[in-house]
């Protein structure tokens, strides 16, 4: 599929199991079929069972073997539709919405969404250039009339200006935790790191990152300071507001346990907001991901 996807094209192109399989085959084996076990390329098709048989090692497999679709009883057109919906809705979609739109049970919808989110995870990519870092708090129940918030989860946002956004759930908010998150997500060649005046960022950010560190003093009402570059954390803060609208409007109350999955979904969509091939690229992720078992997701 060379062109970008829209809903009409999706419904037309992926209306049957066979159409979906053919598309997945093209994504998985762009240079022709090869055996997942021995990489052999002489493969016979067992059409009746939608399977392949490797002439070299006799391994029988399907386009779904070893992928996130493995063992799934859900029709592929529903997988495709759910993936499309999660990619295209700016603030995300709840399992309840997916349930209604696809006519599946809540449990199936919930599990489906979580598998798609798992495939969206970006790992190992580090940000560089000019990087803004800030923290925010998500969720939690309000208790008492003073509105004291319990069970809130901290999220560190790191945004490369003109580049990618990372949201990372922090187990706690102290200098060491925040520093470790920065070390994992920001390349040592970064030029400038921008934060607010919080003590969290008072450590030697430059010890490993020989970058310049600039901060704005929010408590003194300073949000932007013009130097040779614009000093602010406004772009990471605007990403936080999108995250909060997604959580309030779509997911209602995200459990802390699954917060990382929602953050993965949100950043994947955000980082691909100008990508006309987002659907195809997400499908490539699904093909490259191994299955996530339901029992793993629900276990504590
Ligand atoms: Zn083989």
mmCIF file of C-alpha atoms and ligand atoms in Angstrom:
data_model
loop_
_atom_site.group_PDB
_atom_site.id
_atom_site.type_symbol
_atom_site.label_atom_id
_atom_site.label_comp_id
_atom_site.label_asym_id
_atom_site.label_seq_id
_atom_site.Cartn_x
_atom_site.Cartn_y
_atom_site.Cartn_z
ATOM 1 C CA UNK A 1 0.000 0.000 0.000
ATOM 2 C CA UNK A 2 1.920 2.993 -1.277
ATOM 3 C CA UNK A 3 -0.553 5.744 -0.514
ATOM 4 C CA UNK A 4 -1.679 7.016 2.851
ATOM 5 C CA UNK A 5 -4.702 5.349 4.404
ATOM 6 C CA UNK A 6 -8.114 6.799 5.048
ATOM 7 C CA UNK A 7 -11.183 5.130 6.477
ATOM 8 C CA UNK A 8 -12.848 4.499 3.115
ATOM 9 C CA UNK A 9 -9.728 2.925 1.646
ATOM 10 C CA UNK A 10 -9.294 0.842 4.761
ATOM 11 C CA UNK A 11 -12.817 -0.567 4.646
ATOM 12 C CA UNK A 12 -12.545 -1.282 0.959
ATOM 13 C CA UNK A 13 -9.079 -2.794 1.000
ATOM 14 C CA UNK A 14 -9.296 -4.856 4.191
ATOM 15 C CA UNK A 15 -12.740 -6.197 4.222
ATOM 16 C CA UNK A 16 -11.811 -9.890 4.240
ATOM 17 C CA UNK A 17 -9.351 -12.141 6.026
ATOM 18 C CA UNK A 18 -7.633 -12.955 2.707
ATOM 19 C CA UNK A 19 -7.031 -9.295 1.838
ATOM 20 C CA UNK A 20 -5.528 -8.664 5.260
ATOM 21 C CA UNK A 21 -3.274 -11.717 5.031
ATOM 22 C CA UNK A 22 -2.016 -10.660 1.644
ATOM 23 C CA UNK A 23 -1.160 -7.206 2.960
ATOM 24 C CA UNK A 24 0.650 -8.659 5.981
ATOM 25 C CA UNK A 25 2.599 -11.020 3.713
ATOM 26 C CA UNK A 26 3.782 -8.054 1.665
ATOM 27 C CA UNK A 27 4.909 -6.235 4.802
ATOM 28 C CA UNK A 28 6.572 -9.249 6.351
ATOM 29 C CA UNK A 29 8.291 -10.581 3.257
ATOM 30 C CA UNK A 30 8.831 -7.641 0.899
ATOM 31 C CA UNK A 31 11.465 -9.616 -1.025
ATOM 32 C CA UNK A 32 9.458 -12.831 -1.225
ATOM 33 C CA UNK A 33 8.575 -15.566 1.247
ATOM 34 C CA UNK A 34 11.217 -16.876 3.597
ATOM 35 C CA UNK A 35 11.055 -19.428 6.375
ATOM 36 C CA UNK A 36 11.046 -17.854 9.883
ATOM 37 C CA UNK A 37 13.025 -20.845 11.173
ATOM 38 C CA UNK A 38 15.753 -21.507 8.589
ATOM 39 C CA UNK A 39 15.409 -18.531 6.221
ATOM 40 C CA UNK A 40 14.849 -20.968 3.355
ATOM 41 C CA UNK A 41 13.152 -19.421 0.355
ATOM 42 C CA UNK A 42 11.644 -22.478 -1.304
ATOM 43 C CA UNK A 43 8.224 -22.416 0.254
ATOM 44 C CA UNK A 44 5.010 -24.178 -0.702
ATOM 45 C CA UNK A 45 1.669 -22.640 0.027
ATOM 46 C CA UNK A 46 -0.966 -24.764 1.758
ATOM 47 C CA UNK A 47 -3.884 -22.691 0.569
ATOM 48 C CA UNK A 48 -6.597 -24.539 2.456
ATOM 49 C CA UNK A 49 -5.050 -23.741 5.830
ATOM 50 C CA UNK A 50 -3.582 -20.322 5.010
ATOM 51 C CA UNK A 51 -0.215 -21.817 5.791
ATOM 52 C CA UNK A 52 3.194 -22.272 4.242
ATOM 53 C CA UNK A 53 5.479 -25.256 4.268
ATOM 54 C CA UNK A 54 9.250 -24.799 4.141
ATOM 55 C CA UNK A 55 10.849 -27.196 1.641
ATOM 56 C CA UNK A 56 14.178 -27.102 3.494
ATOM 57 C CA UNK A 57 13.185 -27.700 7.120
ATOM 58 C CA UNK A 58 9.499 -28.654 6.726
ATOM 59 C CA UNK A 59 8.433 -25.967 9.183
ATOM 60 C CA UNK A 60 4.823 -25.030 8.687
ATOM 61 C CA UNK A 61 3.941 -21.444 9.390
ATOM 62 C CA UNK A 62 1.497 -18.673 8.579
ATOM 63 C CA UNK A 63 2.005 -14.962 8.105
ATOM 64 C CA UNK A 64 0.925 -14.586 11.719
ATOM 65 C CA UNK A 65 3.417 -17.068 13.223
ATOM 66 C CA UNK A 66 5.706 -15.429 15.746
ATOM 67 C CA UNK A 67 3.949 -12.064 15.488
ATOM 68 C CA UNK A 68 1.503 -10.286 17.734
ATOM 69 C CA UNK A 69 -1.330 -11.844 15.698
ATOM 70 C CA UNK A 70 -0.210 -15.336 16.652
ATOM 71 C CA UNK A 71 -3.013 -17.379 18.220
ATOM 72 C CA UNK A 72 -5.472 -14.525 17.839
ATOM 73 C CA UNK A 73 -9.026 -15.616 17.158
ATOM 74 C CA UNK A 74 -10.090 -12.102 16.288
ATOM 75 C CA UNK A 75 -10.764 -11.600 12.567
ATOM 76 C CA UNK A 76 -7.954 -9.663 10.909
ATOM 77 C CA UNK A 77 -10.252 -6.918 9.537
ATOM 78 C CA UNK A 78 -11.039 -6.051 13.172
ATOM 79 C CA UNK A 79 -7.342 -5.894 14.021
ATOM 80 C CA UNK A 80 -6.836 -3.596 11.051
ATOM 81 C CA UNK A 81 -9.761 -1.360 11.969
ATOM 82 C CA UNK A 82 -8.673 -1.060 15.616
ATOM 83 C CA UNK A 83 -5.122 -0.209 14.576
ATOM 84 C CA UNK A 84 -6.408 2.418 12.200
ATOM 85 C CA UNK A 85 -8.651 3.947 14.869
ATOM 86 C CA UNK A 86 -5.869 4.085 17.459
ATOM 87 C CA UNK A 87 -3.546 5.701 14.910
ATOM 88 C CA UNK A 88 -5.979 8.293 13.694
ATOM 89 C CA UNK A 89 -7.749 9.551 16.787
ATOM 90 C CA UNK A 90 -5.661 12.383 18.088
ATOM 91 C CA UNK A 91 -6.424 11.769 21.741
ATOM 92 C CA UNK A 92 -6.711 8.003 21.599
ATOM 93 C CA UNK A 93 -9.676 5.738 21.973
ATOM 94 C CA UNK A 94 -11.009 3.876 24.963
ATOM 95 C CA UNK A 95 -11.607 0.138 24.961
ATOM 96 C CA UNK A 96 -15.306 0.954 25.345
ATOM 97 C CA UNK A 97 -15.352 2.945 22.121
ATOM 98 C CA UNK A 98 -13.485 0.186 20.266
ATOM 99 C CA UNK A 99 -15.938 -2.358 21.692
ATOM 100 C CA UNK A 100 -18.904 -0.441 20.300
ATOM 101 C CA UNK A 101 -17.336 0.403 16.953
ATOM 102 C CA UNK A 102 -16.138 -3.119 16.212
ATOM 103 C CA UNK A 103 -18.938 -5.062 17.848
ATOM 104 C CA UNK A 104 -16.666 -7.060 20.126
ATOM 105 C CA UNK A 105 -16.688 -7.694 23.865
ATOM 106 C CA UNK A 106 -15.091 -5.233 26.263
ATOM 107 C CA UNK A 107 -12.474 -7.770 27.280
ATOM 108 C CA UNK A 108 -11.517 -8.447 23.662
ATOM 109 C CA UNK A 109 -11.352 -4.724 22.940
ATOM 110 C CA UNK A 110 -9.231 -4.038 26.002
ATOM 111 C CA UNK A 111 -6.810 -6.830 25.170
ATOM 112 C CA UNK A 112 -6.654 -5.786 21.527
ATOM 113 C CA UNK A 113 -5.867 -2.152 22.385
ATOM 114 C CA UNK A 114 -3.145 -3.200 24.795
ATOM 115 C CA UNK A 115 -1.442 -5.404 22.212
ATOM 116 C CA UNK A 116 -1.488 -2.605 19.663
ATOM 117 C CA UNK A 117 -0.065 -0.195 22.254
ATOM 118 C CA UNK A 118 2.705 -2.640 23.136
ATOM 119 C CA UNK A 119 3.735 -2.732 19.479
ATOM 120 C CA UNK A 120 3.886 1.065 19.404
ATOM 121 C CA UNK A 121 6.650 1.186 22.051
ATOM 122 C CA UNK A 122 9.754 2.997 20.948
ATOM 123 C CA UNK A 123 12.900 1.819 22.640
ATOM 124 C CA UNK A 124 16.514 2.834 22.577
ATOM 125 C CA UNK A 125 16.024 6.082 20.678
ATOM 126 C CA UNK A 126 17.826 9.047 22.258
ATOM 127 C CA UNK A 127 17.013 12.688 21.835
ATOM 128 C CA UNK A 128 19.525 15.379 20.958
ATOM 129 C CA UNK A 129 19.797 18.981 19.779
ATOM 130 C CA UNK A 130 17.793 21.288 22.017
ATOM 131 C CA UNK A 131 15.811 19.262 24.527
ATOM 132 C CA UNK A 132 13.093 20.425 26.915
ATOM 133 C CA UNK A 133 12.434 18.434 30.079
ATOM 134 C CA UNK A 134 9.525 18.795 32.495
ATOM 135 C CA UNK A 135 7.450 16.647 34.829
ATOM 136 C CA UNK A 136 3.735 16.318 35.397
ATOM 137 C CA UNK A 137 1.343 14.246 37.490
ATOM 138 C CA UNK A 138 -1.406 12.068 36.120
ATOM 139 C CA UNK A 139 -4.483 10.407 37.564
ATOM 140 C CA UNK A 140 -5.177 9.601 41.146
ATOM 141 C CA UNK A 141 -8.374 9.872 43.124
ATOM 142 C CA UNK A 142 -9.416 13.059 44.844
ATOM 143 C CA UNK A 143 -9.971 12.610 48.518
ATOM 144 C CA UNK A 144 -11.471 15.082 50.944
ATOM 145 C CA UNK A 145 -12.683 18.544 50.154
ATOM 146 C CA UNK A 146 -9.168 19.906 50.044
ATOM 147 C CA UNK A 147 -8.707 17.888 46.892
ATOM 148 C CA UNK A 148 -5.629 16.113 48.096
ATOM 149 C CA UNK A 149 -4.524 13.776 45.372
ATOM 150 C CA UNK A 150 -3.507 10.248 46.089
ATOM 151 C CA UNK A 151 -2.000 7.606 43.862
ATOM 152 C CA UNK A 152 -0.816 10.111 41.340
ATOM 153 C CA UNK A 153 1.775 8.988 38.879
ATOM 154 C CA UNK A 154 4.630 11.158 37.768
ATOM 155 C CA UNK A 155 5.475 11.450 34.100
ATOM 156 C CA UNK A 156 8.705 12.939 32.797
ATOM 157 C CA UNK A 157 8.340 14.557 29.398
ATOM 158 C CA UNK A 158 11.370 15.085 27.194
ATOM 159 C CA UNK A 159 10.957 16.806 23.886
ATOM 160 C CA UNK A 160 13.553 17.502 21.262
ATOM 161 C CA UNK A 161 12.694 20.775 19.532
ATOM 162 C CA UNK A 162 11.650 19.892 16.012
ATOM 163 C CA UNK A 163 12.011 16.208 16.879
ATOM 164 C CA UNK A 164 10.648 13.398 18.981
ATOM 165 C CA UNK A 165 8.766 13.402 22.246
ATOM 166 C CA UNK A 166 9.275 10.852 25.015
ATOM 167 C CA UNK A 167 6.975 10.369 28.010
ATOM 168 C CA UNK A 168 8.343 8.181 30.772
ATOM 169 C CA UNK A 169 6.497 7.101 33.897
ATOM 170 C CA UNK A 170 8.680 7.821 36.931
ATOM 171 C CA UNK A 171 8.485 5.438 39.869
ATOM 172 C CA UNK A 172 9.165 8.370 42.161
ATOM 173 C CA UNK A 173 10.246 11.921 41.725
ATOM 174 C CA UNK A 174 13.708 12.516 43.049
ATOM 175 C CA UNK A 175 16.913 13.681 41.457
ATOM 176 C CA UNK A 176 18.367 10.228 40.956
ATOM 177 C CA UNK A 177 15.281 8.767 39.274
ATOM 178 C CA UNK A 178 14.914 11.796 37.052
ATOM 179 C CA UNK A 179 18.595 11.750 36.220
ATOM 180 C CA UNK A 180 18.457 8.055 35.264
ATOM 181 C CA UNK A 181 15.489 8.727 32.980
ATOM 182 C CA UNK A 182 17.351 11.580 31.328
ATOM 183 C CA UNK A 183 20.449 9.425 30.876
ATOM 184 C CA UNK A 184 18.350 6.749 29.131
ATOM 185 C CA UNK A 185 16.528 9.155 26.865
ATOM 186 C CA UNK A 186 18.888 11.998 26.064
ATOM 187 C CA UNK A 187 21.989 11.517 23.972
ATOM 188 C CA UNK A 188 25.288 12.658 25.488
ATOM 189 C CA UNK A 189 25.850 14.840 22.434
ATOM 190 C CA UNK A 190 22.795 16.993 23.276
ATOM 191 C CA UNK A 191 23.451 20.738 22.795
ATOM 192 C CA UNK A 192 21.097 22.462 25.237
ATOM 193 C CA UNK A 193 18.857 21.129 28.011
ATOM 194 C CA UNK A 194 15.969 23.350 29.124
ATOM 195 C CA UNK A 195 14.053 22.853 32.359
ATOM 196 C CA UNK A 196 12.255 24.943 34.919
ATOM 197 C CA UNK A 197 13.872 26.008 38.189
ATOM 198 C CA UNK A 198 12.803 22.822 40.042
ATOM 199 C CA UNK A 199 15.397 21.344 42.367
ATOM 200 C CA UNK A 200 14.935 18.102 40.487
ATOM 201 C CA UNK A 201 17.129 19.504 37.784
ATOM 202 C CA UNK A 202 19.651 21.005 40.147
ATOM 203 C CA UNK A 203 22.056 18.137 39.756
ATOM 204 C CA UNK A 204 24.980 18.228 37.422
ATOM 205 C CA UNK A 205 23.066 17.703 34.224
ATOM 206 C CA UNK A 206 26.278 18.459 32.472
ATOM 207 C CA UNK A 207 28.332 15.752 34.189
ATOM 208 C CA UNK A 208 27.602 13.217 31.489
ATOM 209 C CA UNK A 209 25.804 15.480 29.133
ATOM 210 C CA UNK A 210 28.307 18.196 28.423
ATOM 211 C CA UNK A 211 25.416 20.340 27.392
ATOM 212 C CA UNK A 212 24.484 23.825 28.350
ATOM 213 C CA UNK A 213 21.666 23.813 30.892
ATOM 214 C CA UNK A 214 19.175 26.684 30.840
ATOM 215 C CA UNK A 215 16.176 27.071 33.103
ATOM 216 C CA UNK A 216 13.175 29.331 33.313
ATOM 217 C CA UNK A 217 11.945 30.447 36.692
ATOM 218 C CA UNK A 218 8.245 29.580 36.680
ATOM 219 C CA UNK A 219 7.750 30.637 40.309
ATOM 220 C CA UNK A 220 8.858 34.131 39.332
ATOM 221 C CA UNK A 221 6.431 34.065 36.399
ATOM 222 C CA UNK A 222 9.146 33.613 33.869
ATOM 223 C CA UNK A 223 8.043 31.291 31.062
ATOM 224 C CA UNK A 224 10.108 32.433 28.139
ATOM 225 C CA UNK A 225 13.455 34.145 28.135
ATOM 226 C CA UNK A 226 15.045 35.284 24.953
ATOM 227 C CA UNK A 227 18.742 34.677 24.696
ATOM 228 C CA UNK A 228 20.626 33.568 21.600
ATOM 229 C CA UNK A 229 17.973 30.833 21.705
ATOM 230 C CA UNK A 230 14.487 30.885 23.202
ATOM 231 C CA UNK A 231 14.634 29.466 26.705
ATOM 232 C CA UNK A 232 11.344 27.809 27.680
ATOM 233 C CA UNK A 233 9.725 24.468 28.332
ATOM 234 C CA UNK A 234 6.602 25.419 26.396
ATOM 235 C CA UNK A 235 6.751 22.704 23.758
ATOM 236 C CA UNK A 236 6.983 19.852 26.276
ATOM 237 C CA UNK A 237 4.204 21.492 28.314
ATOM 238 C CA UNK A 238 1.915 21.628 25.305
ATOM 239 C CA UNK A 239 2.520 17.901 24.816
ATOM 240 C CA UNK A 240 1.529 17.352 28.470
ATOM 241 C CA UNK A 241 -1.736 19.176 27.915
ATOM 242 C CA UNK A 242 -2.534 16.878 24.995
ATOM 243 C CA UNK A 243 -1.743 13.880 27.208
ATOM 244 C CA UNK A 244 -4.050 15.189 29.925
ATOM 245 C CA UNK A 245 -6.883 15.840 27.510
ATOM 246 C CA UNK A 246 -6.457 12.294 26.237
ATOM 247 C CA UNK A 247 -6.604 10.870 29.728
ATOM 248 C CA UNK A 248 -9.530 12.968 30.892
ATOM 249 C CA UNK A 249 -11.522 12.745 27.682
ATOM 250 C CA UNK A 250 -10.782 9.262 26.471
ATOM 251 C CA UNK A 251 -9.402 6.926 29.036
ATOM 252 C CA UNK A 252 -11.139 8.587 32.015
ATOM 253 C CA UNK A 253 -8.974 7.151 34.690
ATOM 254 C CA UNK A 254 -5.895 5.303 33.643
ATOM 255 C CA UNK A 255 -4.562 2.906 36.205
ATOM 256 C CA UNK A 256 -0.974 3.612 37.148
ATOM 257 C CA UNK A 257 -0.162 0.062 36.169
ATOM 258 C CA UNK A 258 -1.049 0.596 32.521
ATOM 259 C CA UNK A 259 0.120 4.171 32.276
ATOM 260 C CA UNK A 260 3.285 3.249 30.383
ATOM 261 C CA UNK A 261 1.205 1.620 27.650
ATOM 262 C CA UNK A 262 -0.891 4.769 27.205
ATOM 263 C CA UNK A 263 2.245 6.902 27.152
ATOM 264 C CA UNK A 264 3.644 4.674 24.392
ATOM 265 C CA UNK A 265 0.489 5.071 22.360
ATOM 266 C CA UNK A 266 0.420 8.818 22.835
ATOM 267 C CA UNK A 267 4.063 9.398 21.909
ATOM 268 C CA UNK A 268 3.927 7.037 18.922
ATOM 269 C CA UNK A 269 1.001 8.994 17.516
ATOM 270 C CA UNK A 270 2.551 12.333 18.382
ATOM 271 C CA UNK A 271 5.903 11.488 16.826
ATOM 272 C CA UNK A 272 4.171 10.300 13.679
ATOM 273 C CA UNK A 273 1.642 13.106 13.392
ATOM 274 C CA UNK A 274 3.063 14.178 10.048
ATOM 275 C CA UNK A 275 3.713 10.664 8.774
ATOM 276 C CA UNK A 276 1.310 9.848 5.909
ATOM 277 C CA UNK A 277 2.220 6.161 6.282
ATOM 278 C CA UNK A 278 1.372 5.881 9.954
ATOM 279 C CA UNK A 279 -1.039 2.993 9.422
ATOM 280 C CA UNK A 280 1.469 0.976 7.402
ATOM 281 C CA UNK A 281 4.277 1.754 9.839
ATOM 282 C CA UNK A 282 2.129 0.668 12.774
ATOM 283 C CA UNK A 283 1.268 -2.547 10.932
ATOM 284 C CA UNK A 284 5.003 -3.124 10.457
ATOM 285 C CA UNK A 285 5.398 -2.787 14.230
ATOM 286 C CA UNK A 286 2.634 -5.315 14.835
ATOM 287 C CA UNK A 287 4.279 -7.793 12.466
ATOM 288 C CA UNK A 288 7.646 -7.285 14.223
ATOM 289 C CA UNK A 289 6.216 -7.696 17.754
ATOM 290 C CA UNK A 290 5.748 -10.982 19.469
ATOM 291 C CA UNK A 291 2.491 -11.750 21.176
ATOM 292 C CA UNK A 292 1.610 -10.320 24.578
ATOM 293 C CA UNK A 293 -0.421 -12.739 26.617
ATOM 294 C CA UNK A 294 -3.585 -11.629 28.347
ATOM 295 C CA UNK A 295 -2.446 -13.125 31.634
ATOM 296 C CA UNK A 296 0.758 -11.070 31.495
ATOM 297 C CA UNK A 297 -1.241 -7.879 31.057
ATOM 298 C CA UNK A 298 -3.601 -8.511 33.939
ATOM 299 C CA UNK A 299 -0.978 -9.804 36.368
ATOM 300 C CA UNK A 300 0.212 -7.289 38.911
HETATM 301 ZN ZN1 LIG B 1 12.708 -23.627 6.994
#
